[in-house]
Tab-separated table of C-alpha atoms in Angstrom:
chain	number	residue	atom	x	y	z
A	1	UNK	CA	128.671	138.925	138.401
A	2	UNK	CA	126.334	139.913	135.734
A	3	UNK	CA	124.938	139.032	132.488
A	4	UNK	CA	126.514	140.293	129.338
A	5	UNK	CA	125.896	139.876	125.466
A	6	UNK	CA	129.397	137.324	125.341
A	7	UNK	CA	128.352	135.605	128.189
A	8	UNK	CA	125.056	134.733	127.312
A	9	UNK	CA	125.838	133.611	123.539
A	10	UNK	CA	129.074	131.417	125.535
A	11	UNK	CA	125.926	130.246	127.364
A	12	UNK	CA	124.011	129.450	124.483
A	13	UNK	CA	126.862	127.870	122.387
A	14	UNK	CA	127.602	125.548	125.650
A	15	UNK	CA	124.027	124.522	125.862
A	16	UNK	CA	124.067	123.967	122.015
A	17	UNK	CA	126.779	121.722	122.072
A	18	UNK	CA	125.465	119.694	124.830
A	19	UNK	CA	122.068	118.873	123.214
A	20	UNK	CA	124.456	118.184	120.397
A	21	UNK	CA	126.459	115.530	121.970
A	22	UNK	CA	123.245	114.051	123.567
A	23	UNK	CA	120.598	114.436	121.123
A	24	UNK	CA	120.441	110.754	121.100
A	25	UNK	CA	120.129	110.381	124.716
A	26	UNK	CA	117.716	112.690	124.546
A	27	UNK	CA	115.604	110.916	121.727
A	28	UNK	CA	115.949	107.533	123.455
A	29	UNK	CA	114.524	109.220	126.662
A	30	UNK	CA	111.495	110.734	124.606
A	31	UNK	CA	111.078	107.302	123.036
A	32	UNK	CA	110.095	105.388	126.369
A	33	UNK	CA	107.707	108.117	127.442
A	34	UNK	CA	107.006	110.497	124.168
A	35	UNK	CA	107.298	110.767	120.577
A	36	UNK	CA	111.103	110.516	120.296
A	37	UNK	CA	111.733	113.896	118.639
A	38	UNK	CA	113.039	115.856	121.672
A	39	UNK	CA	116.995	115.601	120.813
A	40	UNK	CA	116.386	115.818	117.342
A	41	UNK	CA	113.968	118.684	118.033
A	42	UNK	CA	115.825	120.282	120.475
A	43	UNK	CA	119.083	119.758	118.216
A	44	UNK	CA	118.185	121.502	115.010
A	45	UNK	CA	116.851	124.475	117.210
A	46	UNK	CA	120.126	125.067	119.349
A	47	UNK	CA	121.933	124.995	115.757
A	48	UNK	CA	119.944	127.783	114.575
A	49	UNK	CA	120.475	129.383	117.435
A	50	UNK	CA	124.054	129.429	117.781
A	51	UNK	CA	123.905	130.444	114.117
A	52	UNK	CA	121.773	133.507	114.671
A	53	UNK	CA	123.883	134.712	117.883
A	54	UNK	CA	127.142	134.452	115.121
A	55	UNK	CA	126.045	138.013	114.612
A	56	UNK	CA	126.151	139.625	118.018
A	57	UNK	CA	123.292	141.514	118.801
A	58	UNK	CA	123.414	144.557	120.309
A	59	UNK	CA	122.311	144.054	123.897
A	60	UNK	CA	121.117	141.334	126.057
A	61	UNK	CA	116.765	141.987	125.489
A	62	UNK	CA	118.142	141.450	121.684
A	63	UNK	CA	119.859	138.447	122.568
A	64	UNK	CA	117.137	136.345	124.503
A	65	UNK	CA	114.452	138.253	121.770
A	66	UNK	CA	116.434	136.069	119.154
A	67	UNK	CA	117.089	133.048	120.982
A	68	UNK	CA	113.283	132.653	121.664
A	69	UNK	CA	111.900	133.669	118.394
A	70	UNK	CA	114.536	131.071	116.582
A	71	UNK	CA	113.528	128.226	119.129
A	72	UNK	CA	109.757	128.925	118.295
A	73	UNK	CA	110.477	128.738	114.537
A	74	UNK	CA	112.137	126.004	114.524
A	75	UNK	CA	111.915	123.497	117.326
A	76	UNK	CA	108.377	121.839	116.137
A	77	UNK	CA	107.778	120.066	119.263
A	78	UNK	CA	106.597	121.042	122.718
A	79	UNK	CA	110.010	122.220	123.651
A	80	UNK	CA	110.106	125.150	120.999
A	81	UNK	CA	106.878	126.986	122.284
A	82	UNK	CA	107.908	126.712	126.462
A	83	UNK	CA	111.638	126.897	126.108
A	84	UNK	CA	110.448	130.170	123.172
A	85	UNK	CA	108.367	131.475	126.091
A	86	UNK	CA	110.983	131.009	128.789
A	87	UNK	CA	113.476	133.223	126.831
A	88	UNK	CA	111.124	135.848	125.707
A	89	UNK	CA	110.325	136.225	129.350
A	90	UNK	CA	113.630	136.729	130.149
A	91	UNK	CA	113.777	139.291	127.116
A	92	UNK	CA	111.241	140.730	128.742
A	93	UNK	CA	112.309	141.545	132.307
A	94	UNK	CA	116.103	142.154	130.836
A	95	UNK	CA	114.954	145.260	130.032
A	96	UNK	CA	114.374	145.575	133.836
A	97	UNK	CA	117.089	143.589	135.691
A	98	UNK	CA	120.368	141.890	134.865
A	99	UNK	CA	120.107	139.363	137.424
A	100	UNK	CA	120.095	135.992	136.156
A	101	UNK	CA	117.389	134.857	139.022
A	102	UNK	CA	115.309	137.105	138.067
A	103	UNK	CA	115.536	136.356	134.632
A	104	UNK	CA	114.855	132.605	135.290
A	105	UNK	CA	112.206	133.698	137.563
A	106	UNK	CA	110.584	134.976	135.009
A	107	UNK	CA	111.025	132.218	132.639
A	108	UNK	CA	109.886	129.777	135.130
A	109	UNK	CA	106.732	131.788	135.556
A	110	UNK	CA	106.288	131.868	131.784
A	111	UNK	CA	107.027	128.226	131.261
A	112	UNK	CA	104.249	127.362	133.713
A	113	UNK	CA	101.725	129.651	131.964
A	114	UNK	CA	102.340	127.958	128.753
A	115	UNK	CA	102.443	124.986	129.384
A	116	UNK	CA	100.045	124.818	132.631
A	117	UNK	CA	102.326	122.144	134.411
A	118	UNK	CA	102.980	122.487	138.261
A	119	UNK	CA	105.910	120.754	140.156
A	120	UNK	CA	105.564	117.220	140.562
A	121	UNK	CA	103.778	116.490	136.854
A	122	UNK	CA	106.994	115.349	135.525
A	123	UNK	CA	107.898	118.336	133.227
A	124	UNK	CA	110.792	120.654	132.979
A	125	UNK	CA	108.907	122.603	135.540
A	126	UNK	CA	110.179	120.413	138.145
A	127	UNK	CA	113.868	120.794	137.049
A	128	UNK	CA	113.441	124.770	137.148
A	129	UNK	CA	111.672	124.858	140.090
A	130	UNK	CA	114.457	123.233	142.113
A	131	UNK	CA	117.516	124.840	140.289
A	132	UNK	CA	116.199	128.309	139.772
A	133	UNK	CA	115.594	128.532	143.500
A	134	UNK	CA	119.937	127.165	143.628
A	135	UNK	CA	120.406	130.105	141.502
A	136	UNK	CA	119.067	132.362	143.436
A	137	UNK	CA	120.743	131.570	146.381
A	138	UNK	CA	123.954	131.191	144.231
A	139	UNK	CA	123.710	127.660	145.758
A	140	UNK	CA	123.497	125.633	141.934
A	141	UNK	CA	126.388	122.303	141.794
A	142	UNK	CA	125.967	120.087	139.265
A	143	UNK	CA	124.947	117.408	141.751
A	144	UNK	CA	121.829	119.561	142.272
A	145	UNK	CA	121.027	119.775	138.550
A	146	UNK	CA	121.787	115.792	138.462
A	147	UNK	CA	119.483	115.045	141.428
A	148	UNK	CA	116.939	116.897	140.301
A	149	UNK	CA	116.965	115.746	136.963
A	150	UNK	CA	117.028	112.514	138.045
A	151	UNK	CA	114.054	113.234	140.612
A	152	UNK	CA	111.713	113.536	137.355
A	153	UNK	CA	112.095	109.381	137.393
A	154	UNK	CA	109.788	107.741	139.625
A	155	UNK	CA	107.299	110.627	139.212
A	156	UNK	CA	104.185	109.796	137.110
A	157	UNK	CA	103.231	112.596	134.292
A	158	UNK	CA	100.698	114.409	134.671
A	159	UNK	CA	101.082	117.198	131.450
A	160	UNK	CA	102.846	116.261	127.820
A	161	UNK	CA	103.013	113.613	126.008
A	162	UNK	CA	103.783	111.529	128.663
A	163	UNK	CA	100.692	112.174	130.646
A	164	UNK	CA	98.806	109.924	127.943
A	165	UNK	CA	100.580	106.366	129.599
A	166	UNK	CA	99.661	107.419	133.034
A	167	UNK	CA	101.111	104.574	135.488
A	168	UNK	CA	103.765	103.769	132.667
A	169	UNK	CA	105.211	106.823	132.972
A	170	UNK	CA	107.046	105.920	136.053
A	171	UNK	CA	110.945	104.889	136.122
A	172	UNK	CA	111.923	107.287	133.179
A	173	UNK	CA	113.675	110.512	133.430
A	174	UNK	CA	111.381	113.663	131.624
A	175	UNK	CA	113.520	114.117	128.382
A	176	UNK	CA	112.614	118.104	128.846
A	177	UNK	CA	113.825	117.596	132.696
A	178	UNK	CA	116.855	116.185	131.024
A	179	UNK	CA	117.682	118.868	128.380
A	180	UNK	CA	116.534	121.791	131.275
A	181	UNK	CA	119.677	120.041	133.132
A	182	UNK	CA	121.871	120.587	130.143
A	183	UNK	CA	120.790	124.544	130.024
A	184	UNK	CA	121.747	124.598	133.608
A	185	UNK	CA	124.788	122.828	133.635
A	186	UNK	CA	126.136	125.254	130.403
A	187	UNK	CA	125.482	128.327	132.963
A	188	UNK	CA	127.311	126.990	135.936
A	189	UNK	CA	130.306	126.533	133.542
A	190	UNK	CA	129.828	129.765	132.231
A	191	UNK	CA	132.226	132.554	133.471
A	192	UNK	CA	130.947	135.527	134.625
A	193	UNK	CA	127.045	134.875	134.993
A	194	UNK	CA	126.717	133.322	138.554
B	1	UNK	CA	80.917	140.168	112.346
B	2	UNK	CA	81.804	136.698	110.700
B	3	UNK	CA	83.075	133.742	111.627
B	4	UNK	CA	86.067	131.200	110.461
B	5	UNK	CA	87.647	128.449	111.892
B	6	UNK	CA	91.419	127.287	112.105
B	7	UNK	CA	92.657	123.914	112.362
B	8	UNK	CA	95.876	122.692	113.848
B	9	UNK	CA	97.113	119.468	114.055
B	10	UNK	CA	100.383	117.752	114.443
B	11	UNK	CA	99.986	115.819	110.556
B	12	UNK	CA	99.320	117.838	107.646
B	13	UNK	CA	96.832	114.990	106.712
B	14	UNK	CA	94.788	114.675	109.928
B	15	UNK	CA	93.789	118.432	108.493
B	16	UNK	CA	93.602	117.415	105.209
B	17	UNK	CA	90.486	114.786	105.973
B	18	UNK	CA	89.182	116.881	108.074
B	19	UNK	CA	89.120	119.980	105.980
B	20	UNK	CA	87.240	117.922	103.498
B	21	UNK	CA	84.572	116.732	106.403
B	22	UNK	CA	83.671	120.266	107.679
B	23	UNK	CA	83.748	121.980	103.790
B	24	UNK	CA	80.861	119.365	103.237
B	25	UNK	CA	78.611	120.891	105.676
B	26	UNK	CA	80.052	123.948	105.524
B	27	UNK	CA	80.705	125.096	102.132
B	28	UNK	CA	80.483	129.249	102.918
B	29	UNK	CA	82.366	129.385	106.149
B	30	UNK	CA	86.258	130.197	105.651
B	31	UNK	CA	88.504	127.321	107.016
B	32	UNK	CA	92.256	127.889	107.258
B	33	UNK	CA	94.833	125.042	108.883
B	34	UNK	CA	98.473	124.790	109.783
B	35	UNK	CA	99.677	121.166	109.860
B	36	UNK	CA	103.077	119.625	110.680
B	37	UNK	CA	106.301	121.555	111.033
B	38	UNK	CA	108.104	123.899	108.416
B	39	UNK	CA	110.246	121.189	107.621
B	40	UNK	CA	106.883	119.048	106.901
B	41	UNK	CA	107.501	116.913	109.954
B	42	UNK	CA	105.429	115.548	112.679
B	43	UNK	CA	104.819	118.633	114.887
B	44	UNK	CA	103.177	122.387	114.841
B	45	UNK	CA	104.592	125.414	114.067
B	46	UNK	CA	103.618	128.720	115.519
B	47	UNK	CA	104.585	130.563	111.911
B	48	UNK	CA	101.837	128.284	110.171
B	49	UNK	CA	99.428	129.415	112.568
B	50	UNK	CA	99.894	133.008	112.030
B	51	UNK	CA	99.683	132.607	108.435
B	52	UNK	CA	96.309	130.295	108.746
B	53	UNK	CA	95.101	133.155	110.285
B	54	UNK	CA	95.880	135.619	108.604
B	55	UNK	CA	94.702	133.753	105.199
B	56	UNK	CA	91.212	133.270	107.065
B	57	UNK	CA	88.762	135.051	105.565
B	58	UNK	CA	86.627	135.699	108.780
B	59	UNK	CA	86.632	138.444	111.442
B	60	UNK	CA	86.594	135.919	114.179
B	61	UNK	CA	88.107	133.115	114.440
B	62	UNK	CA	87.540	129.470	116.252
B	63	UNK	CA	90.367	127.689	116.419
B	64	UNK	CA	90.962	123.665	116.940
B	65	UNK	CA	93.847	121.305	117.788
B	66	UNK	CA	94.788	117.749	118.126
B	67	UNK	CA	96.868	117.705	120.733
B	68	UNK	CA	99.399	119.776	123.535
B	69	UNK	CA	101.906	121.537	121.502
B	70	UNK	CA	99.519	122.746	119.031
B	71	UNK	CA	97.580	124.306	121.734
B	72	UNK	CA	100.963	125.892	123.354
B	73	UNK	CA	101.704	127.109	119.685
B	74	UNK	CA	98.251	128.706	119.050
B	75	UNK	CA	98.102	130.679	122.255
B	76	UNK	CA	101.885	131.975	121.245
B	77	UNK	CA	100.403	132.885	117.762
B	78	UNK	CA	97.128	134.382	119.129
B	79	UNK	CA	99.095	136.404	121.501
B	80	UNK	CA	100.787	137.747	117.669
B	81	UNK	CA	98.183	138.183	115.540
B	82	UNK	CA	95.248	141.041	115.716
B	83	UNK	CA	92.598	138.995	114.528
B	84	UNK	CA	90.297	138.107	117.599
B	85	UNK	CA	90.821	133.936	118.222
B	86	UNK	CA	88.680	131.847	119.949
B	87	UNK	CA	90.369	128.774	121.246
B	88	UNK	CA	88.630	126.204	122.716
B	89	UNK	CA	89.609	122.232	124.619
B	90	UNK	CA	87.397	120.155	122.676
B	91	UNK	CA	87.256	117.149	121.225
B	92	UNK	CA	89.411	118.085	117.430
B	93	UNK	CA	86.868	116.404	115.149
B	94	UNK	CA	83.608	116.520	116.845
B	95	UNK	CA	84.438	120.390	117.977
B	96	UNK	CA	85.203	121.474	114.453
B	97	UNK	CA	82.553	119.503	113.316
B	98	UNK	CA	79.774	121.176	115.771
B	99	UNK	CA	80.958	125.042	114.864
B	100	UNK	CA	81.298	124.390	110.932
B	101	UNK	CA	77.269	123.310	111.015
B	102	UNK	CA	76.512	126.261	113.435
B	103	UNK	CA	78.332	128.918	111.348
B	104	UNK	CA	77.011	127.578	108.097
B	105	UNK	CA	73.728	127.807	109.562
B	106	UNK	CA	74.216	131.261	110.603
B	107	UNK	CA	74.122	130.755	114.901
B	108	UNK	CA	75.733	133.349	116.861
B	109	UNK	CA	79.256	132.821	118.611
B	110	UNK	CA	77.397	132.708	122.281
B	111	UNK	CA	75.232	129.647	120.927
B	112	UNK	CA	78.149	128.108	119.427
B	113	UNK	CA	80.040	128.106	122.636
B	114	UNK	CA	76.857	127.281	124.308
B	115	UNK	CA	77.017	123.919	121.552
B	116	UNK	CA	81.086	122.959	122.328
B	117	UNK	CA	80.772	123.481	125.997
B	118	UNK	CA	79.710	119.497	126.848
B	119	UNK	CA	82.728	118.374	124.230
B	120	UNK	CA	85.180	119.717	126.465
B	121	UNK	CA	88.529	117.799	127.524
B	122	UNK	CA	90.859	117.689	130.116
B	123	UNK	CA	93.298	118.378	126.941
């Protein structure tokens, strides 16, 4: 299985619609623990997206190129530079590979660069961490992406927003954990990649 | 060589007040800032940040933030733009504060950094 330009805007358009649907969820997460923008954030930056890919671009680098320059433009919060940096990283080594774990490999490395978060500081790191690994393996169910997702709870943050309540962190899922899930969950269901 | 200074901050007023505070002391050294989103929201943008420094003035630039995101954004524009950027994990106001005096007054960059070092933060 490999990745193609319809696959990957199918993945995108998936992913867009999800954050659509939940973009409340996802606020109401970032309320407890943040500043409440994530859904919205993450909302009016998948719609631009899926706009952008309405024009197919010519190959896949082109594709993620897009996806991570639109995200960076106009996400606003955190999420737009690290989720920006995850696809230009898989831009990057697309010109390289076509394997999907490599991509995310890459992405993962970038995310943690940017951002400077490790496993276990309650960031979208964690979620990646555990599911790009699944990927890899072509091992990924969606009751991995839940539990891991849903690992990000009792953890206390240590990076973000978040980090600033210290103790009071605890007992909320990471609203970027939650939204990683969602990009996750829109490539399992999407033909051809895995 | 000379040098400018950028400020970013989530609010387009934190800047604003703060713009005003360095310019006092500082009335010769070019100061450029990127505030809030494109759509004027609560946030950073990295296109702001390019265009802050490109509309600096200076060779070299220091650049400032408030908080996380703004500091993920600058490094993405830095890694953009071919003007040299300093960025440094200081406390915003006091920071800015400490190399707008120290330009004005003519210090070198070295010195400057020398200055900012003790207002680091775990940021």
């Amino acid at each position: 299985m490999s990745l193609t330009v319809k696959n990957v805007i199918e993945w995108m358009n998936n992913f867009s619609s999800k954050i659509e649907q939940n973009k409340q969820f996802l606020s109401d997460l970032d309320t407890a623990i943040g500043d409440g923008d994530h859904g919205f954030n993450m909302s009016r930056g998948m719609t631009a997206v899926s706009q952008k890919l309405s024009t197919e671009p010519k190959t896949i680098t082109d594709a993620f190129k897009q996806i991570a320059m639109t995200l960076i433009s106009t996400v606003g919060g955190a999420s737009g530079p690290l989720y920006g940096t995850a696809f230009l990283e898989m831009a990057k080594k697309s010109s390289t590979s076509s394997d999907i774990g490599d991509l995310l490999d890459a992405a993962l490395t970038g995310i943690k660069k940017r951002g400077g978060a490790e496993p276990g500081d309650k960031t979208m790191v964690d979620v990646w961490t555990v599911l790009v690994s699944e990927v890899k393996t072509n091992t990924l169910t969606q009751e991995k992406i839940d539990s891991a997702v849903a690992a990000t709870k009792d953890l206390v943050a240590k990076k973000g927003r978040a980090s600033y309540l210290g103790e009071r962190s605890k007992g909320h899922v990471d609203p970027g954990s939650q939204s990683s899930g969602y990009l996750f969950k829109a490539l399992l269901e999407t033909e051809g990649i895995l | 060589m000379s040098l400018g200074i950028t400020l970013v901050s989530h609010v387009q007023e934190i800047i604003t007040g703060l713009s005003a505070l360095l310019e006092q002391v500082a009335k010769d050294v070019s100061i450029t800032t990127a505030g809030g989103t494109n759509d004027e929201d609560i946030g950073t943008c990295m296109d702001k940040i390019l265009q802050a420094f490109s509309e600096n003035k200076a060779d070299e630039i220091l650049a400032f933030y408030d908080l996380g995101s703004a500091k993920m954004n600058l490094e993405l524009a830095t890694e953009m733009t071919s003007k040299k950027i300093h960025l440094y994990d200081v406390a915003f106001i006091e920071g800015a504060y400490t190399a707008a005096t120290l330009i004005e007054a003519g210090v070198k960059l070295t010195e400057i950094e020398g200055q900012l070092e003790p207002l680091t933060l775990k940021k």
